[in-house]
mmCIF file of C-alpha atoms in Angstrom:
data_model
loop_
_atom_site.group_PDB
_atom_site.id
_atom_site.type_symbol
_atom_site.label_atom_id
_atom_site.label_comp_id
_atom_site.label_asym_id
_atom_site.label_seq_id
_atom_site.Cartn_x
_atom_site.Cartn_y
_atom_site.Cartn_z
ATOM 1 C CA MET A 1031 -5.353 -22.997 10.669
ATOM 2 C CA TYR A 1032 -3.394 -24.652 8.019
ATOM 3 C CA LEU A 1033 -0.262 -22.490 6.665
ATOM 4 C CA GLU A 1034 2.173 -23.040 4.015
ATOM 5 C CA SER A 1035 5.258 -24.988 5.199
ATOM 6 C CA ASP A 1036 7.161 -21.859 4.821
ATOM 7 C CA ALA A 1037 5.111 -19.336 6.704
ATOM 8 C CA ARG A 1038 5.203 -21.203 9.867
ATOM 9 C CA LEU A 1039 9.060 -20.340 9.989
ATOM 10 C CA LEU A 1040 8.539 -16.858 8.276
ATOM 11 C CA LEU A 1041 6.079 -15.682 10.442
ATOM 12 C CA PRO A 1042 7.718 -16.031 13.841
ATOM 13 C CA VAL A 1043 11.231 -14.851 12.301
ATOM 14 C CA CYS A 1044 9.703 -11.816 10.701
ATOM 15 C CA PHE A 1045 8.171 -10.653 13.603
ATOM 16 C CA ALA A 1046 11.195 -11.211 15.802
ATOM 17 C CA LEU A 1047 12.945 -9.256 13.598
ATOM 18 C CA VAL A 1048 10.574 -6.334 13.552
ATOM 19 C CA MET A 1049 10.425 -6.542 17.447
ATOM 20 C CA ALA A 1050 14.441 -6.494 17.531
ATOM 21 C CA LEU A 1051 14.202 -3.246 15.353
ATOM 22 C CA ALA A 1052 11.817 -1.460 17.470
ATOM 23 C CA LEU A 1053 13.482 -2.222 20.514
ATOM 24 C CA GLY A 1054 16.858 -1.168 19.126
ATOM 25 C CA ALA A 1055 15.185 2.020 18.113
ATOM 26 C CA LEU A 1056 13.478 2.453 21.558
ATOM 27 C CA LEU A 1057 17.002 1.932 23.176
ATOM 28 C CA LEU A 1058 18.724 4.628 20.792
ATOM 29 C CA LEU A 1059 16.099 7.150 21.624
ATOM 30 C CA TYR A 1060 16.329 6.334 25.294
ATOM 31 C CA ARG A 1061 20.098 6.487 25.368
ATOM 32 C CA LYS A 1062 19.957 9.670 23.402
ATOM 33 C CA SER A 1063 16.995 11.411 25.481
ATOM 34 C CA ARG A 1064 16.711 9.673 28.955
ATOM 35 C CA ARG A 1065 13.032 10.463 28.955
ATOM 36 C CA LYS A 1066 11.717 7.787 31.594
ATOM 37 C CA GLU A 1067 8.248 8.177 29.275
ATOM 38 C CA LEU A 1068 9.562 6.106 26.827
ATOM 39 C CA LEU A 1069 9.693 2.870 29.073
ATOM 40 C CA TRP A 1070 5.994 2.803 28.576
ATOM 41 C CA PHE A 1071 6.797 1.761 24.990
ATOM 42 C CA ALA A 1072 8.940 -1.012 26.311
ATOM 43 C CA GLY A 1073 5.841 -2.528 28.225
ATOM 44 C CA GLN A 1074 4.076 -2.225 24.891
ATOM 45 C CA LEU A 1075 6.512 -4.481 23.086
ATOM 46 C CA VAL A 1076 6.316 -6.896 25.858
ATOM 47 C CA PHE A 1077 2.795 -7.346 25.661
ATOM 48 C CA LEU A 1078 2.705 -7.117 21.930
ATOM 49 C CA CYS A 1079 4.947 -10.237 22.106
ATOM 50 C CA GLY A 1080 2.429 -11.951 24.459
ATOM 51 C CA ALA A 1081 -0.298 -11.058 21.907
ATOM 52 C CA PHE A 1082 1.870 -12.581 19.172
ATOM 53 C CA ILE A 1083 2.635 -15.706 21.211
ATOM 54 C CA PHE A 1084 -0.818 -16.642 21.968
ATOM 55 C CA PHE A 1085 -1.770 -15.911 18.445
ATOM 56 C CA TYR A 1086 0.931 -18.017 16.934
ATOM 57 C CA ARG A 1087 -0.319 -20.973 19.261
ATOM 58 C CA CYS A 1088 -3.719 -20.402 17.972
ATOM 59 C CA VAL A 1089 -2.713 -20.842 14.223
ATOM 60 C CA GLN A 1090 -0.371 -23.547 15.093
ATOM 61 C CA ASN A 1091 -2.987 -25.668 16.797
ATOM 62 C CA LEU A 1092 -4.853 -28.006 14.736
ATOM 63 C CA PRO A 1093 -7.854 -30.309 15.644
ATOM 64 C CA ASP A 1094 -6.567 -33.919 16.454
ATOM 65 C CA SER A 1095 -10.060 -35.841 15.423
ATOM 66 C CA ALA A 1096 -13.610 -35.027 14.666
ATOM 67 C CA GLU A 1097 -14.787 -35.913 18.424
ATOM 68 C CA MET A 1098 -12.195 -33.064 19.622
ATOM 69 C CA HIS A 1099 -13.786 -30.520 17.486
ATOM 70 C CA TYR A 1100 -15.678 -28.682 20.336
ATOM 71 C CA PHE A 1101 -12.766 -28.779 22.794
ATOM 72 C CA TYR A 1102 -10.756 -27.664 19.770
ATOM 73 C CA THR A 1103 -12.811 -24.518 19.381
ATOM 74 C CA GLU A 1104 -13.030 -23.713 23.327
ATOM 75 C CA THR A 1105 -9.299 -23.703 23.330
ATOM 76 C CA GLN A 1106 -9.099 -21.643 20.300
ATOM 77 C CA SER A 1107 -11.329 -19.183 21.406
ATOM 78 C CA LEU A 1108 -9.517 -18.859 24.864
ATOM 79 C CA THR A 1109 -6.237 -18.483 23.104
ATOM 80 C CA ILE A 1110 -7.574 -16.011 20.796
ATOM 81 C CA ALA A 1111 -8.890 -13.965 23.746
ATOM 82 C CA MET A 1112 -5.849 -14.072 25.501
ATOM 83 C CA ALA A 1113 -4.143 -12.676 22.378
ATOM 84 C CA GLY A 1114 -6.766 -9.786 22.365
ATOM 85 C CA ILE A 1115 -6.285 -8.981 25.971
ATOM 86 C CA CYS A 1116 -2.334 -8.677 25.552
ATOM 87 C CA TRP A 1117 -2.709 -6.788 22.412
ATOM 88 C CA ALA A 1118 -5.493 -4.437 24.266
ATOM 89 C CA VAL A 1119 -2.927 -3.875 27.225
ATOM 90 C CA SER A 1120 -0.181 -3.109 24.527
ATOM 91 C CA MET A 1121 -2.228 -0.549 23.003
ATOM 92 C CA GLY A 1122 -3.273 1.054 26.182
ATOM 93 C CA LEU A 1123 0.651 1.191 27.253
ATOM 94 C CA MET A 1124 1.242 2.817 23.720
ATOM 95 C CA VAL A 1125 -1.338 5.742 24.221
ATOM 96 C CA VAL A 1126 -0.314 6.154 27.732
ATOM 97 C CA GLY A 1127 3.567 6.675 26.612
ATOM 98 C CA ILE A 1128 2.388 9.008 23.583
ATOM 99 C CA VAL A 1129 0.384 11.038 26.261
ATOM 100 C CA ARG A 1130 3.065 11.443 28.710
ATOM 101 C CA LEU A 1131 5.604 12.469 26.000
ATOM 102 C CA LEU A 1132 3.625 14.977 24.726
ATOM 103 C CA ARG A 1133 2.702 16.404 28.290
ATOM 104 C CA ARG A 1134 6.377 16.963 28.976
ATOM 105 C CA PRO A 1135 8.552 19.560 26.833
#
C-alpha cells in the first residue's frame, strides 16, 4: 500500500505510544489491586502488538513487478489473515479478562 512518507514513521510511533500508555495503566492497576485477572489484558496487548506487526508488514510491502502480482496478493492475503488471527485472539483475551474481573468482587 502506498503511504505518505510521514505516515510510515507516524503509524508505528503512535501505536507504540498508545501501547506504552495502555501497559502503564495496566501495571498501575495491577500494582494497586494485585488482581490476577488483569494479566489477561497483558496477553491481549501482546497479541494486539502481533496484529499490528502483521498489519504494518502488509502496509509496507509493495509489489516488485507486474509478474510478481499473483505472489504479491497471496503474500498479502496470508499476512492479513495472520493479523486477523492475532486480533481475534487479542479480543478473546480481553473478553475473558472482563468476564473474570466481573465475576470476582
